[in-house]
XYZ file of C-alpha atoms in Angstrom:
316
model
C 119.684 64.910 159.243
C 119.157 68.176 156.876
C 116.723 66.338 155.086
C 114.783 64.749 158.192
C 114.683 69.003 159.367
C 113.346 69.713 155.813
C 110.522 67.146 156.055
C 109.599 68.581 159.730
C 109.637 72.103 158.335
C 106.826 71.041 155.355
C 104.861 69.263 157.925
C 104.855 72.477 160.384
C 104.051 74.393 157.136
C 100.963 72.234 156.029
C 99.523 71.543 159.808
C 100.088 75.769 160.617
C 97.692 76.053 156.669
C 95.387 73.343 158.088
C 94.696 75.039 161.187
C 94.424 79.189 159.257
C 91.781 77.022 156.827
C 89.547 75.474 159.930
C 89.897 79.200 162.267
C 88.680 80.340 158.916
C 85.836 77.648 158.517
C 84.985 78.398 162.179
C 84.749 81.889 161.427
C 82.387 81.776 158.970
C 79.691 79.225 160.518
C 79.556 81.632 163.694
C 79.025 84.517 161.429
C 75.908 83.283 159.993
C 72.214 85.894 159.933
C 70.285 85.736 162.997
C 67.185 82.988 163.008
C 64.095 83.324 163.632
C 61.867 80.443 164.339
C 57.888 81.024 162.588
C 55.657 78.587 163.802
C 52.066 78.741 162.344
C 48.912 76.811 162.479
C 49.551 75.148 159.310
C 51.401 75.875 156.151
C 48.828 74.240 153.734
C 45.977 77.177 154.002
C 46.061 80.176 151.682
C 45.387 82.544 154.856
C 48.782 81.233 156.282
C 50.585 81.167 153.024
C 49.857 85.021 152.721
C 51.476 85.389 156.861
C 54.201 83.473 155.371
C 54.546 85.604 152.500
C 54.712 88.682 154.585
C 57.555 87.319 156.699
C 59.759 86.159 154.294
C 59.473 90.268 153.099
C 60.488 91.115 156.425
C 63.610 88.604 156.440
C 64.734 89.252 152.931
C 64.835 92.999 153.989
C 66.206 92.735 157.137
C 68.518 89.971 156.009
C 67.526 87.138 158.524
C 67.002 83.626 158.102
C 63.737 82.016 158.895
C 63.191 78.479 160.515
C 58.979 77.859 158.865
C 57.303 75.522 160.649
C 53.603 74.111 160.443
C 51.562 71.235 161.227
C 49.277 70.341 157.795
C 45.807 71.578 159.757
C 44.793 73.540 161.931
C 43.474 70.971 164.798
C 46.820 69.116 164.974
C 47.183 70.405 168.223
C 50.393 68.469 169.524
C 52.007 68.140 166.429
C 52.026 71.765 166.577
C 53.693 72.025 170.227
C 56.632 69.586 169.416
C 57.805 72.078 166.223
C 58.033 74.902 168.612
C 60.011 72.210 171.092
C 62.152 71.308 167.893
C 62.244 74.797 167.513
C 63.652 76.145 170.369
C 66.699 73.245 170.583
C 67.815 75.220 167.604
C 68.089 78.189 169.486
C 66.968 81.112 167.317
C 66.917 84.948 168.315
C 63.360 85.130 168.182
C 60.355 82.949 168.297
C 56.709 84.282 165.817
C 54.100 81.796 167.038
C 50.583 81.685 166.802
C 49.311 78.722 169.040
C 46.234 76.412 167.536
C 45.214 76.129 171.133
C 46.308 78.447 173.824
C 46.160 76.606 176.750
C 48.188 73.752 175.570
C 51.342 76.299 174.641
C 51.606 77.766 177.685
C 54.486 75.261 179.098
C 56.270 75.986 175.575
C 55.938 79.523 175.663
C 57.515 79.635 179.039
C 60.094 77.439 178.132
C 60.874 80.287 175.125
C 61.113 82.665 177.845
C 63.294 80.796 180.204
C 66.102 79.926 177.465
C 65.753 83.903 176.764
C 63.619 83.871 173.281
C 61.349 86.556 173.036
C 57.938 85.081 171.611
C 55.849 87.420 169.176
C 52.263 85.664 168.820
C 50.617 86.602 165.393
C 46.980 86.216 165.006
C 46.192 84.550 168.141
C 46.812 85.474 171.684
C 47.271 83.684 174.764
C 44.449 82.848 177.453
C 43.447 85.870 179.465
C 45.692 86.350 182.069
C 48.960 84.603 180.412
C 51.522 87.356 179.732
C 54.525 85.657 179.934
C 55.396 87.032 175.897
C 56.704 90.337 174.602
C 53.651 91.534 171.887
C 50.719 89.845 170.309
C 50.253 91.462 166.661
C 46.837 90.464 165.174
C 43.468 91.932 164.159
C 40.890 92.927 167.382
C 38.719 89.568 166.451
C 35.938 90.840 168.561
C 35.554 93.973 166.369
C 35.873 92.491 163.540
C 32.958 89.820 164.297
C 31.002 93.057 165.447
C 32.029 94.249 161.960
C 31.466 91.999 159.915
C 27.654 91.019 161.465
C 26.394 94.401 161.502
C 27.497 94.922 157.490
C 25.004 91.775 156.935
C 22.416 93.246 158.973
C 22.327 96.711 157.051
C 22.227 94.874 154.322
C 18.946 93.245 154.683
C 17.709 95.890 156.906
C 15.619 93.685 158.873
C 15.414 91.132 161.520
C 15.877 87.494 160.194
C 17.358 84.294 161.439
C 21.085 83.864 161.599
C 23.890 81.076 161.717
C 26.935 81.490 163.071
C 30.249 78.785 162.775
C 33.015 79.087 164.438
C 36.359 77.464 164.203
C 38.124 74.742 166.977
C 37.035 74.609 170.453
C 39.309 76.642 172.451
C 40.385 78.913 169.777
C 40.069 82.202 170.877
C 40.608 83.804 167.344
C 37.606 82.272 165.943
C 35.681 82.261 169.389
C 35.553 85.632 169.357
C 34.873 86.771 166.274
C 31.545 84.035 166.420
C 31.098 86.600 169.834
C 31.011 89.940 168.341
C 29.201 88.380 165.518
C 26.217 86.708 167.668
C 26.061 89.594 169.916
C 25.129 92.263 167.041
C 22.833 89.796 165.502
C 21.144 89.744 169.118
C 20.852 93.265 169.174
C 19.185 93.991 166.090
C 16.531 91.083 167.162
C 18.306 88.271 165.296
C 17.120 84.766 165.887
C 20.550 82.617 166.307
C 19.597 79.601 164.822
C 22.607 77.544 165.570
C 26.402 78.618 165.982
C 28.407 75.267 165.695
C 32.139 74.684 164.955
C 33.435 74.043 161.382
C 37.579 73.803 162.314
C 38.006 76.526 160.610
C 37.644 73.667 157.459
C 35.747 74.382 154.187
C 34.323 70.723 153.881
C 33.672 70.273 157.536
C 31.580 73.392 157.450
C 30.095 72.505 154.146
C 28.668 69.591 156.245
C 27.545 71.051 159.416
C 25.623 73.848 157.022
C 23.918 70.784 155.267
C 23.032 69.467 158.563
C 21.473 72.519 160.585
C 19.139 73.013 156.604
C 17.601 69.531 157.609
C 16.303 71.404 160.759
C 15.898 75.005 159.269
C 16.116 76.150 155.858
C 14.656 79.595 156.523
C 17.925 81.280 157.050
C 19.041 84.759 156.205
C 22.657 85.441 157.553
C 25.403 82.979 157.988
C 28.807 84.256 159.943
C 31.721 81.901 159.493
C 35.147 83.073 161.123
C 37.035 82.364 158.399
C 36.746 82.377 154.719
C 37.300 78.490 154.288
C 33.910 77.911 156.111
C 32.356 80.705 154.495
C 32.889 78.822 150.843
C 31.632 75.550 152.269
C 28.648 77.140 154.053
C 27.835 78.761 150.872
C 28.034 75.686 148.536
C 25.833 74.071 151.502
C 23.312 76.689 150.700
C 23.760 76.567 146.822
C 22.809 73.658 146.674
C 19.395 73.416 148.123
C 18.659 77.063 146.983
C 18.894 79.073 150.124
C 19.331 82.385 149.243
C 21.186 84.244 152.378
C 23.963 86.222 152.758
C 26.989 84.532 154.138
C 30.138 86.127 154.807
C 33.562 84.860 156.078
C 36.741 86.457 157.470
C 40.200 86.462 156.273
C 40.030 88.041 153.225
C 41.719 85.473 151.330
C 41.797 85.427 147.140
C 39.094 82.480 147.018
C 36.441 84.842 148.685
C 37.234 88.059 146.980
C 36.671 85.694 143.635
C 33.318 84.372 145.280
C 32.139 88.008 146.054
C 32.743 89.044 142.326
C 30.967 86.054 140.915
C 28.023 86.721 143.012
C 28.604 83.885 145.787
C 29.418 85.371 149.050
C 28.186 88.261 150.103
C 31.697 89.478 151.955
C 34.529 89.012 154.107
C 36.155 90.930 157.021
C 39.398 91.150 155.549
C 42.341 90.400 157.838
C 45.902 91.930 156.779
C 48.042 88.868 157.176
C 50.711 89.533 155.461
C 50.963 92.624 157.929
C 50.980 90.039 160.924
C 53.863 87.926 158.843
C 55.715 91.288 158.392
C 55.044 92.717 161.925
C 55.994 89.427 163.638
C 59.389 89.378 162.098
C 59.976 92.971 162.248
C 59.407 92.959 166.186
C 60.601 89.673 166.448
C 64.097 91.662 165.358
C 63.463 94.759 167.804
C 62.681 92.316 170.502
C 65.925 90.209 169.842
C 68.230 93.331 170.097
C 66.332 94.528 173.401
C 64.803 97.053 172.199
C 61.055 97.605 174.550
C 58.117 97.099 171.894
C 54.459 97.611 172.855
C 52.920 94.507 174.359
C 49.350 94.705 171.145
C 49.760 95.908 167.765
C 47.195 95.634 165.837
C 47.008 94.714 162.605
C 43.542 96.366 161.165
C 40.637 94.536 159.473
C 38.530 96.055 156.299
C 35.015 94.905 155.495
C 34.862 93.845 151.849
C 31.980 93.551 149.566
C 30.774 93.220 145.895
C 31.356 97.267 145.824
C 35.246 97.011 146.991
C 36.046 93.271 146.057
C 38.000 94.204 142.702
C 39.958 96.862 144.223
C 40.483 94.131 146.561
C 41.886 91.217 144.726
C 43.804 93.594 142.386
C 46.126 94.441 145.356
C 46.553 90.783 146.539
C 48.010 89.549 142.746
């Protein structure tokens, strides 16, 4: 009998330990940082590598954990909506999105908003009139297509004939900055010779520059709206010895090497790292209820062969 009590005792002993270790397990999986889901266009791209960069900055000094997600380009459209679906089953304090298309997020978005997940959109807003979201941090794309245009035009310091290429259909980003781009090209008495979509791709745009030389050669300004088509515009041009001054927009290390060498003539630099930063930063505030303003932007800088150094210096 004392020794059937004994065994009871030891068994009480090691269940009571059992239980202290699992409260204890339990403890420390619910004690884990606060997530917060970043889904981009793509992860592949140097321009989203840099937003990437600047959000991991933001996590590693505001100790979060982030939840990276990306489709491989920019055009895979649905791929893109069912990470931010995957996404939000995980249930993180904050969503950073910046949709490929607009349109086709909305029912996502909402869903964010319904489950309680503040969404921060980086780089690219929502359709006009869609303000179901708590801030959009990005650069004014308009300006900075305005910006970038008119820098060509003092350049030459004459009318000429122009080419504009956008990025996907129903990207607003790009959209716009081919907008403020045409529109300042129009006003100084710019012929638009074509403005077609390169997908925001560097080969894709390569070929739709070969293809608008077999119709006119005689061009003096190209806009792309992003630096990838810029490079793939230029080689276009290169290579049946066009001389005209292209310039891109991003700001990315590939271009500020091109404007060196002697290649393009500039870029309207972007600050994505900023965005990366920003979106994680506010992604924070917004999680802990604080009231954040519903635009930030980011700020864009015009870079040439004069300021392309200083440039690149600061991105290595």
């Amino acid at each position: 009998m004392k020794k059937t009590m004994m065994i009871l005792l030891a068994l009480v002993l090691i269940a009571s330990q059992v239980g202290l270790f699992a409260q204890g397990q339990k403890e420390t999986a619910d004690s884990g940082k606060m997530k917060i889901a970043v889904v981009l266009k793509t992860l592949s791209s140097e321009y989203w590598q840099r937003v990437v960069n600047g959000a991991e900055k933001a996590a590693a000094e505001y100790d979060v954990e982030l939840i990276k997600l990306g489709p491989p380009t920019e055009d895979a459209v649905e791929q893109q909506i069912n990470m931010v679906q995957d996404a939000l089953t995980a249930n993180p304090a904050a969503l950073v999105f910046s949709p490929s298309q607009p349109p086709t997020a909305v029912n996502v978005v909402n869903r964010a908003k319904e489950q309680g997940i503040p969404v921060i959109l980086v780089d690219t807003p929502m359709a006009d009139g869609f303000d179901n979201f708590d801030t959009f941090i990005g650069t004014e794309n308009y300006v900075a297509g305005q910006m970038g245009a008119k820098a060509m035009v003092d350049a030459l310091g004459r009318p000429g004939k122009a080419v504009v290429i956008e990025g996907a259909p129903g990207n607003p980003t790009t959209t716009q900055r081919a907008d403020g781009a045409e529109d300042v090209f129009k006003e100084a008495g710019f012929e638009i010779v074509a403005r077609q979509p390169g997908y925001s791709d560097r080969e894709r745009a390569y070929t739709v520059m070969q293809n608008i030389l077999q119709g006119n050669a005689d061009i003096d300004a190209v806009f792309c709206s992003n630096d990838e088509m810029a490079l793939g515009a230029l080689r276009a041009l290169q290579q049946v010895g066009v001389d005209a001054l292209v310039l891109g927009t991003d700001g990315n290390k590939s271009a500020l090497e091109s404007i060196i060498e002697g290649g393009l003539f500039g870029t309207a630099a972007q600050k994505p790292e900023a965005m990366g930063y920003l979106g994680v930063e506010y992604a924070i505030k917004a999680a802990n209820g604080e009231i954040i303003d519903k635009r930030i932007d980011s700020g864009v800088d015009i870079i040439t062969k004069e300021n392309a150094q200083a440039a690149l210096d600061a991105l290595q």
